[in-house]
XYZ file of C-alpha atoms in Angstrom:
515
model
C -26.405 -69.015 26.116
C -25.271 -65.751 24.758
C -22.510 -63.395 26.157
C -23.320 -61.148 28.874
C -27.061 -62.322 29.420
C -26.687 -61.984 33.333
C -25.850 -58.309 32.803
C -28.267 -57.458 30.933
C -30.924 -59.053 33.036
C -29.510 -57.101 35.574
C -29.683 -53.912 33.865
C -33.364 -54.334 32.718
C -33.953 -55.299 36.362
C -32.473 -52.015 37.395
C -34.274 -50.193 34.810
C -37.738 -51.189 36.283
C -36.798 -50.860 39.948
C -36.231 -47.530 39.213
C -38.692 -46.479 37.463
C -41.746 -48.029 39.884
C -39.296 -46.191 42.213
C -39.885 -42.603 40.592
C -43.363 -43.206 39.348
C -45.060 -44.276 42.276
C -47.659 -42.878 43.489
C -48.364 -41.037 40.005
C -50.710 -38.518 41.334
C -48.166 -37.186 43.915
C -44.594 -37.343 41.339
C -45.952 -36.638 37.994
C -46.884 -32.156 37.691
C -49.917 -31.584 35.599
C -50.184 -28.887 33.663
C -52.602 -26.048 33.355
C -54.800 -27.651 31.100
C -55.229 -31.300 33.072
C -55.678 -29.555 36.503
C -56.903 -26.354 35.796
C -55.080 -22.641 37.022
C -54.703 -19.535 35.258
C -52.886 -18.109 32.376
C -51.924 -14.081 32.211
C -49.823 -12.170 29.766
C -48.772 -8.870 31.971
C -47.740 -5.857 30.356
C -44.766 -3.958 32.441
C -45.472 -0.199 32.615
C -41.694 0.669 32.116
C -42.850 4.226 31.297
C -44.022 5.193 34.397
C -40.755 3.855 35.956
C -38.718 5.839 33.858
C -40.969 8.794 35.435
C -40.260 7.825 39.128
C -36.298 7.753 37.668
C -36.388 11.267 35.977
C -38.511 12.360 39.026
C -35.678 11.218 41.665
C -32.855 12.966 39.311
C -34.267 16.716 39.432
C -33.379 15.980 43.045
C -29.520 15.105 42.159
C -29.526 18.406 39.072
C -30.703 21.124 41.870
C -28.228 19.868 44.526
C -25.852 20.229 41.671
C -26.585 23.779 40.655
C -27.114 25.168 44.014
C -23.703 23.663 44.863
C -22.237 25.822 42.307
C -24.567 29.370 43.551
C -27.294 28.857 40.497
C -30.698 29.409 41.634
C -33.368 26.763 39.410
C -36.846 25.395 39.079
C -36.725 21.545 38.540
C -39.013 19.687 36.932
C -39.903 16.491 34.935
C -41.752 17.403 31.411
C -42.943 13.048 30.265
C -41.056 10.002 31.533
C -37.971 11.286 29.707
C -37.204 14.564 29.740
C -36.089 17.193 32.488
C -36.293 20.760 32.129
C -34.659 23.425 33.961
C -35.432 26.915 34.072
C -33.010 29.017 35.857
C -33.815 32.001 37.895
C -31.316 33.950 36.384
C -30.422 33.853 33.176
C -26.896 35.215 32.958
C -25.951 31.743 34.700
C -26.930 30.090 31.791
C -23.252 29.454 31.050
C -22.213 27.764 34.242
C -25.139 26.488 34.568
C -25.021 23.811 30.616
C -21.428 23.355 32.092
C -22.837 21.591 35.130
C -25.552 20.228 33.539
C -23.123 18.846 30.824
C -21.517 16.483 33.215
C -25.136 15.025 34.733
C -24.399 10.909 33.960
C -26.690 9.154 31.539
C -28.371 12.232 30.287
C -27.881 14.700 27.460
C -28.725 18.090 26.805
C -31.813 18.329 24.455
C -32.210 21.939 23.684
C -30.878 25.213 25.429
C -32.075 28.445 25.147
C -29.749 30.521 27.011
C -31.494 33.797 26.748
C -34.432 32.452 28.625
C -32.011 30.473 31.173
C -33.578 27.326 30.005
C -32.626 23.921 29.617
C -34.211 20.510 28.784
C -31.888 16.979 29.706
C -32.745 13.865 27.782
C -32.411 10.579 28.787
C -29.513 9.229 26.677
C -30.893 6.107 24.090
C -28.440 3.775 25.392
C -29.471 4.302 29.063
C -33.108 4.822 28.051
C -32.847 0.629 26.563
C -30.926 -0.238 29.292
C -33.465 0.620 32.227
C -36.456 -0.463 30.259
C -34.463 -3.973 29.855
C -33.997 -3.440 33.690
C -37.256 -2.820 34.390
C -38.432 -5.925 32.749
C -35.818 -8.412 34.183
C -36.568 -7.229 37.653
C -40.555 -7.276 37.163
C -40.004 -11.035 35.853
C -37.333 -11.920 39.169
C -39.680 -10.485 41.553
C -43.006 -12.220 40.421
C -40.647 -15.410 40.464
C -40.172 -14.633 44.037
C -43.604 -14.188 45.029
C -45.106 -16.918 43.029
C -42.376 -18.780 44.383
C -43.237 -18.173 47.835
C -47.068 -18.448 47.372
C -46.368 -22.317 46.827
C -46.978 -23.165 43.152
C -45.931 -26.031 41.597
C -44.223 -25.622 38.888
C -45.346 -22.537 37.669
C -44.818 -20.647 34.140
C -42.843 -17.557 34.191
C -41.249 -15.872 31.357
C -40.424 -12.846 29.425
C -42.768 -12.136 26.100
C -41.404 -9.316 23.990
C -40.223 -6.132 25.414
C -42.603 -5.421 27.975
C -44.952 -8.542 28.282
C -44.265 -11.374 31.078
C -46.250 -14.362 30.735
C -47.269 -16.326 33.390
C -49.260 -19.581 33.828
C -50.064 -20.815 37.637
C -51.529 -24.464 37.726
C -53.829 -25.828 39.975
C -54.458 -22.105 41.361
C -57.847 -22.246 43.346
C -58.397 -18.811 44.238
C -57.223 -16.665 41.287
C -58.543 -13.628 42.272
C -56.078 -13.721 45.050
C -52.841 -14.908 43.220
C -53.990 -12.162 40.477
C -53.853 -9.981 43.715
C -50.208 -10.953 44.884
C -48.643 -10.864 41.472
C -50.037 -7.658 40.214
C -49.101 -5.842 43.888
C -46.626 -3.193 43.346
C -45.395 -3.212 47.299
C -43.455 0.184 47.334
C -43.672 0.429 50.386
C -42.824 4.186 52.538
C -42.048 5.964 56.134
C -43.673 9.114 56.335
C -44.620 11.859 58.618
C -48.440 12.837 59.281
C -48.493 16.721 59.467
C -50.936 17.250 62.525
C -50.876 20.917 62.455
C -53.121 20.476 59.642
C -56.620 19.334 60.065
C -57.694 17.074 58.129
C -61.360 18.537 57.315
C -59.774 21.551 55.831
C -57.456 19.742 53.969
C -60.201 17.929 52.372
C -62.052 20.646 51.380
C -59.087 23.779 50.448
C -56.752 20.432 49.355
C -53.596 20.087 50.753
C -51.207 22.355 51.678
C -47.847 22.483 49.524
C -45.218 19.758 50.743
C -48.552 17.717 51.815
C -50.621 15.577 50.688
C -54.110 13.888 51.325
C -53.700 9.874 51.422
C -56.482 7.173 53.097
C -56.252 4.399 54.693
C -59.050 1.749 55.698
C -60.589 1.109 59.129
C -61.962 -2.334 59.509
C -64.958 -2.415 62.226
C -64.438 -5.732 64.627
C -67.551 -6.462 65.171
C -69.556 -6.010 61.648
C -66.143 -6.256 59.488
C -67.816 -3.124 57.839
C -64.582 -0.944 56.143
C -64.243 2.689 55.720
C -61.920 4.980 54.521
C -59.859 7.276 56.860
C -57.929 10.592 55.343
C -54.306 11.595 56.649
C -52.498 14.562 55.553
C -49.166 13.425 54.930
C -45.671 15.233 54.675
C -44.521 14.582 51.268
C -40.987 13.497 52.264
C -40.029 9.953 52.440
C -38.190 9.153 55.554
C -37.570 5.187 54.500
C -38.561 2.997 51.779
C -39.011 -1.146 51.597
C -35.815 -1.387 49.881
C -34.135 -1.904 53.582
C -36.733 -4.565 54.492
C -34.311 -7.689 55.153
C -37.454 -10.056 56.652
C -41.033 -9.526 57.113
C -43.363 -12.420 59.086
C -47.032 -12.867 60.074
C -47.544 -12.538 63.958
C -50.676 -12.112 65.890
C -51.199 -9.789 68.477
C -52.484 -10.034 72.133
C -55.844 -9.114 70.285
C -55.688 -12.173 67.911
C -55.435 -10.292 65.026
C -52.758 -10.979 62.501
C -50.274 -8.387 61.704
C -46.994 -8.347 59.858
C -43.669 -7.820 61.404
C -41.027 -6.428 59.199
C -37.069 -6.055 60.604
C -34.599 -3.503 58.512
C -30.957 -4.469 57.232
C -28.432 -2.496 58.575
C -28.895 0.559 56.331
C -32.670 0.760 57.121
C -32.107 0.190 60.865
C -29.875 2.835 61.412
C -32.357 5.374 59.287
C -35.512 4.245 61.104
C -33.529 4.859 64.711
C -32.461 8.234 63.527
C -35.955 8.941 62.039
C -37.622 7.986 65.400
C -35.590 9.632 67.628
C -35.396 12.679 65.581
C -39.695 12.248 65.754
C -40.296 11.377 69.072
C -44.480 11.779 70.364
C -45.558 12.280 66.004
C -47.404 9.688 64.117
C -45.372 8.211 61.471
C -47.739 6.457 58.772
C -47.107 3.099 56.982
C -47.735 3.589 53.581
C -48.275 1.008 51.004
C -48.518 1.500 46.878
C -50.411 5.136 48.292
C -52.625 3.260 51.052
C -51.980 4.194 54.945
C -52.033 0.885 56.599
C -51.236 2.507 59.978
C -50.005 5.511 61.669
C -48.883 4.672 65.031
C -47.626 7.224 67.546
C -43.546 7.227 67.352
C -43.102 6.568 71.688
C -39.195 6.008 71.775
C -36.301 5.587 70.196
C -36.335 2.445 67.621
C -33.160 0.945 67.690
C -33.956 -3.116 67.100
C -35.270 -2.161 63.413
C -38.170 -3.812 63.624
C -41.511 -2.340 62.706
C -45.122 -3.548 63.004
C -47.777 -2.931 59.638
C -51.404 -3.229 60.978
C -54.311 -2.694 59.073
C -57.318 -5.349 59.855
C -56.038 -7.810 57.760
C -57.417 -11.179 57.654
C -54.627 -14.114 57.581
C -54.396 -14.648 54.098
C -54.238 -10.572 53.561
C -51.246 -10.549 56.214
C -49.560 -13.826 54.929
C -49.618 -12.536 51.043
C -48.624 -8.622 52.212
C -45.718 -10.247 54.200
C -44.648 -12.558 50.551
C -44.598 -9.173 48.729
C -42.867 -7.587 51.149
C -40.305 -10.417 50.741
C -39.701 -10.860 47.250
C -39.421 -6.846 46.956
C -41.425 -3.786 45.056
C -41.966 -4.103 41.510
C -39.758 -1.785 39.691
C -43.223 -0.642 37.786
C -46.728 -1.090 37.931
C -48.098 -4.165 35.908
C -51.557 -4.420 33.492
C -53.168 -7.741 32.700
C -53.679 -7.853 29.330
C -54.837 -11.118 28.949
C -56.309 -13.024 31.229
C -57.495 -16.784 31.010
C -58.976 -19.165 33.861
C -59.145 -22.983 33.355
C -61.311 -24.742 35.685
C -60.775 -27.791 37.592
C -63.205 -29.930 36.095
C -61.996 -28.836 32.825
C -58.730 -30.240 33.485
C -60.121 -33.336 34.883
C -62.445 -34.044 31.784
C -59.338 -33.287 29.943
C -57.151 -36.040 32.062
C -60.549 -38.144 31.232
C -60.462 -37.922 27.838
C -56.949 -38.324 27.413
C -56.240 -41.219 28.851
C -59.383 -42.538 27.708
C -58.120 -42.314 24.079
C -54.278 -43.564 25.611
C -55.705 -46.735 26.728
C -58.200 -47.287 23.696
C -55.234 -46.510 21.126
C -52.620 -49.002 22.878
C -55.275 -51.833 23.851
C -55.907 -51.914 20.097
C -51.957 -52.219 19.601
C -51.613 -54.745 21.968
C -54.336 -57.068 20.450
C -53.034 -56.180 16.825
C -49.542 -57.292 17.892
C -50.770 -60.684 19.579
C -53.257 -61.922 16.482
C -50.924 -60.500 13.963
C -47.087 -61.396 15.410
C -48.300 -64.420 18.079
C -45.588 -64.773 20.929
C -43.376 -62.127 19.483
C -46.429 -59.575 19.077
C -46.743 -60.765 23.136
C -42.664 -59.362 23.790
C -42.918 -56.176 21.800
C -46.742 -55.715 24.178
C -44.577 -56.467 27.339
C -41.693 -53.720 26.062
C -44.507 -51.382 25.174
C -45.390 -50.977 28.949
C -41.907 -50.877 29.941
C -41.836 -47.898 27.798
C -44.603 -46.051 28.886
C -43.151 -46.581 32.735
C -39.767 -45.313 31.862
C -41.657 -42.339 29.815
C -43.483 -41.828 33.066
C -40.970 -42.269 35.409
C -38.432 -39.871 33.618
C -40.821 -37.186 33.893
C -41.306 -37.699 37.496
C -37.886 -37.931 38.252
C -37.016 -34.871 36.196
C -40.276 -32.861 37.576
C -41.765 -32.023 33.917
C -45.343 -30.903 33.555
C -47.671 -33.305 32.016
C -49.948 -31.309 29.729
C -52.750 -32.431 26.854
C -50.289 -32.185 24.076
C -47.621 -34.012 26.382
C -50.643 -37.004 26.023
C -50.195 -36.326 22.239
C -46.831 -37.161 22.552
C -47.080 -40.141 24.601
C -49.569 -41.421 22.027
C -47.297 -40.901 19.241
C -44.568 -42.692 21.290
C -46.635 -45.632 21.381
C -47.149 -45.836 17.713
C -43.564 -45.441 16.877
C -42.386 -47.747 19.586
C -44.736 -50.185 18.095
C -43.725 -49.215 14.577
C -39.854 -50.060 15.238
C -41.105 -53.371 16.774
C -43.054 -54.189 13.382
C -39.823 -52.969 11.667
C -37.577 -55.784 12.994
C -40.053 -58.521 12.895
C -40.453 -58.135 9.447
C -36.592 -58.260 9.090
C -36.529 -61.442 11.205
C -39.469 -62.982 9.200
C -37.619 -62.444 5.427
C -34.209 -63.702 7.129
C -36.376 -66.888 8.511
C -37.954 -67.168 4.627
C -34.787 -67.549 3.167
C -33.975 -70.605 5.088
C -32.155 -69.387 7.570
C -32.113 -70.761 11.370
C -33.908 -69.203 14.499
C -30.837 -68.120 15.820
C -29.766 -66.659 12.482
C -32.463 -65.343 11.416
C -33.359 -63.035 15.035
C -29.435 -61.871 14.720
C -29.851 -61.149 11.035
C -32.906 -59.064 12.056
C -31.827 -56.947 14.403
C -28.598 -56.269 12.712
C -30.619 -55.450 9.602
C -33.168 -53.333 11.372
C -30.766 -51.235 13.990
C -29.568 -48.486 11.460
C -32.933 -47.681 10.340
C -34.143 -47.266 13.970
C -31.776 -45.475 15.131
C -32.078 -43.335 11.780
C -35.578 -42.841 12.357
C -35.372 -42.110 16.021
C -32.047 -39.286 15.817
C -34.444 -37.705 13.291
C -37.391 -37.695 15.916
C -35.039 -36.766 18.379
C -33.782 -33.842 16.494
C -37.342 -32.681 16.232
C -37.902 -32.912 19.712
C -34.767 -30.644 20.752
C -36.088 -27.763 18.209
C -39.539 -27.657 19.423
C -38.493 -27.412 23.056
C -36.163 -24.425 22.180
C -38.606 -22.686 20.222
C -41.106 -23.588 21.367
C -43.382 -22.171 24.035
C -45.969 -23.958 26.950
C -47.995 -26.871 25.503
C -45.547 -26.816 22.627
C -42.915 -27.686 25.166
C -44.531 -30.597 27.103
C -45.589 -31.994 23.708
C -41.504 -32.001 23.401
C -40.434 -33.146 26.579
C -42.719 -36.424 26.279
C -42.317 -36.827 22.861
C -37.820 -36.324 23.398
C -37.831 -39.235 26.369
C -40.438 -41.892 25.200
C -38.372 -41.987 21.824
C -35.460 -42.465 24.032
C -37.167 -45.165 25.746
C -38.349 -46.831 22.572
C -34.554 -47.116 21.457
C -34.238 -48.872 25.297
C -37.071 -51.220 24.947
C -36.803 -52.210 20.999
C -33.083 -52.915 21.081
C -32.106 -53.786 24.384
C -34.864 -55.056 26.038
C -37.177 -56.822 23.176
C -33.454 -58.549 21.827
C -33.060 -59.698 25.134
C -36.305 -61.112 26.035
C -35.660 -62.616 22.223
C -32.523 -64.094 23.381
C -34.028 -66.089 26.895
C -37.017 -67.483 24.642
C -34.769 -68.547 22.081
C -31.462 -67.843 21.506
C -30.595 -71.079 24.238
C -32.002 -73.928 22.277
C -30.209 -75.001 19.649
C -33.230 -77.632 18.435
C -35.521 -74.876 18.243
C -37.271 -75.200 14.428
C -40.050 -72.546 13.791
C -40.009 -68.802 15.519
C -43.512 -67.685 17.404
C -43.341 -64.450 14.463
């Protein structure tokens, strides 16, 4: 009986436990990808220029503070998304003026013409790459988020370029609404309704300066018919969603849903001073320009809670509280290209590939029998042990099953198969040069083992560079292909050689070889 036969029994043993352990039930452990269960597929494009405008905007803020600090009377203003141009209002400050405006972080001075007390600040290059960078990174993290939160299984989220995030959602029923959720921008603002101002004059002599005209919806209960309401609104922003800490779906004593948002310690203290300071006004709830609400400020706030109504339905309220959440999007996002795959797609697709799986090893399997007998039968047996451990490995290490990932199982199969034919031919010349069962299976496998494992490294290799490089299908193709040549090397050395050694390796009378 050869050496260690017990514990290798054992480890085969262990081998299969765990994989029926991991692979069963298959539809529940193994992912399938967008193209075997349908979803949808969008490259975004990150609009980092207009978030370089809301930066430049929020720094003529910071240069007037500066200059008035020092006496010098200025108009602020942003010219583009990069560039900030001062005019003072007296031009024999022009001196004290480029030394303040010299020491303004992160920008330079682009021209100056002194004479006409005017100045224009650049962005400098190295901060210009670095927020655009920014921008990008934090567009990708909070899409993460909000996918994350919407419940999609693993999902396909990553950077594309400079300004391009690609992102593919399987088994997404309603993409309309994940479209919706993703593309959001969520900034949401506090601010004052001026009701000195009627709102029918506004409309038609426009808004007075430090005001502005904004709308909001009004959802009818009965009919569900929507209209839009106008508010004037005081330009200033009393609080942003950057102080959100939580925000959850209730429902009201009405039964309609509404979400409940509670402040971190920065934003609670603001939104107590703002309503105390605004006791009896309206203060409106304004989302990405949209007036969800404008409730009537009756005490002081000092829980930090606040309450966004607006008629939403559940789902609206749910996905406005996930946004809310996972945080604003540094800058709005386009769609630039936009593809939906269909459920029955996929399924045809799952179909057809396993369809050709079966077809492609049943034809194997029957070549092996008629062709290698009862050795064609073990190298059948380790076949299937191989595709379970394939399968199993990718359950256990959650990897997406895609249509070229059925490529790669395919191929799998044929080289599994192929490094089975490999040894039996080494055991059938050792066997026709006279040498003994026993012999001739050592022989063989001896002989064989560097060129497998030659063969496999290489595939291996192969495997490793297409999953770094590589992008989506390219990648599941990899991740099947990299484990079922992994298994291949289990089931052709270990497990065929040891199924080789129980049939024959323990009789020593044993004449002819089932090859």
């Amino acid at each position: 009986m050869p050496r260690y036969v017990w514990l290798r029994i054992a480890v085969v043993a262990a081998v299969i436990a765990a994989a029926g352990w991991y692979v069963y039930p298959p539809r529940r452990t193994i992912n399938l990808g967008l193209d075997l269960q349908g979803g949808i597929h969008l490259v975004l494009g990150v609009d980092v220029d207009k978030a370089l405008e809301h930066v430049v905007e929020r720094a003529t803020t910071d240069v007037r503070n500066r200059l008035q600090t020092k006496g010098i009377g200025a108009e602020v203003a942003r010219q583009g998304s990069t560039i900030l141009v001062v005019q003072l209002t007296s031009p024999q400050t022009a001196k004290d003026a480029q030394a303040v405006l010299a020491d303004v972080a992160n920008y330079t001075i682009r021209t100056t013409d002194t004479a006409a007390g005017r100045f224009e600040l650049e962005l400098t290059q190295k901060e210009l790459a670095s927020r655009r960078d920014s921008f990008v990174r934090q567009a990708l993290e909070t899409i993460r988020n909000r996918v994350d939160q919407f419940g999609v299984a693993e999902p396909t989220i990553q950077r594309q370029g400079e300004n391009r995030i690609l992102i593919q959602l399987p088994g997404i029923q309603d993409p309309a609404r994940a479209k919706a959720l993703i593309g959001k921008t969520a900034v949401l603002e506090f601010k004052l309704l001026d009701e000195q101002v009627e709102v029918e004059k506004a409309l038609r002599e426009g808004a007075p300066p430090g005001d502005e005209i904004l709308y909001g919806r009004h959802v009818e209960r009965q009919t569900k018919a929507e209209t839009r309401v106008p508010y004037v609104v005081k330009k200033p922003v009393l609080l942003t969603g950057d102080t959100i800490r939580t925000a959850e779906v209730r429902i009201s004593d009405a039964g309609e849903p509404y979400v409940s948002v509670e402040f971190d310690r920065t934003g609670t203290a603001i939104f107590a001073d703002v309503t105390e300071k605004n006791v009896g006004k309206r203060l409106a709830i304004v989302l990405d320009g949209s007036v969800h609400s404008a409730p009537v400020i009756r005490e002081r706030i000092p829980s930090g809670q606040a309450q966004i109504t607006g008629g939403f339905t559940a789902e609206e309220a749910r996905d406005l509280a996930i946004v809310l959440r996972a945080g604003a999007l540094p800058a709005p996002v386009q769609i630039l290209e936009e593809r939906t795959v269909g459920p029955s797609l996929g399924a045809d697709s799952i179909r057809k590939g396993v369809i050709s799986t079966l077809a492609g090893a049943l034809a194997v399997v029957l070549f092996m029998v008629i062709y290698y007998r009862l050795s064609g039968l073990v190298a059948d047996v380790a076949l299937l042990l191989n595709l379970l451990i394939l399968l199993s490995a990718m359950a256990g290490f959650h990897a997406t099953l895609t249509l070229p990932g059925i490529a790669g199982i395919v191929l799998t199969i044929g080289m599994a198969v192929d490094t089975n034919i490999l040894i039996f031919e080494r055991i059938r010349e050792e066997f026709r040069l006279g040498k003994s069962v026993r012999a001739a299976i050592e022989a063989g496998f001896r002989r064989a083992f560097t060129t497998v494992i030659d063969t496999h490294v290489t595939v291996l290799v192969s495997a490793v560079i297409l999953y770094q490089f590589g992008t989506g299908p390219v990648k599941g193709f990899a991740v099947t292909l990299f484990i079922g040549i992994l298994a291949s090397l289990f089931t052709a050395v270990f497990f065929t050689r040891l199924i080789f050694d129980l049939i024959y390796m323990g009789r020593s009378r044993l004449q002819t070889l089932s090859i």
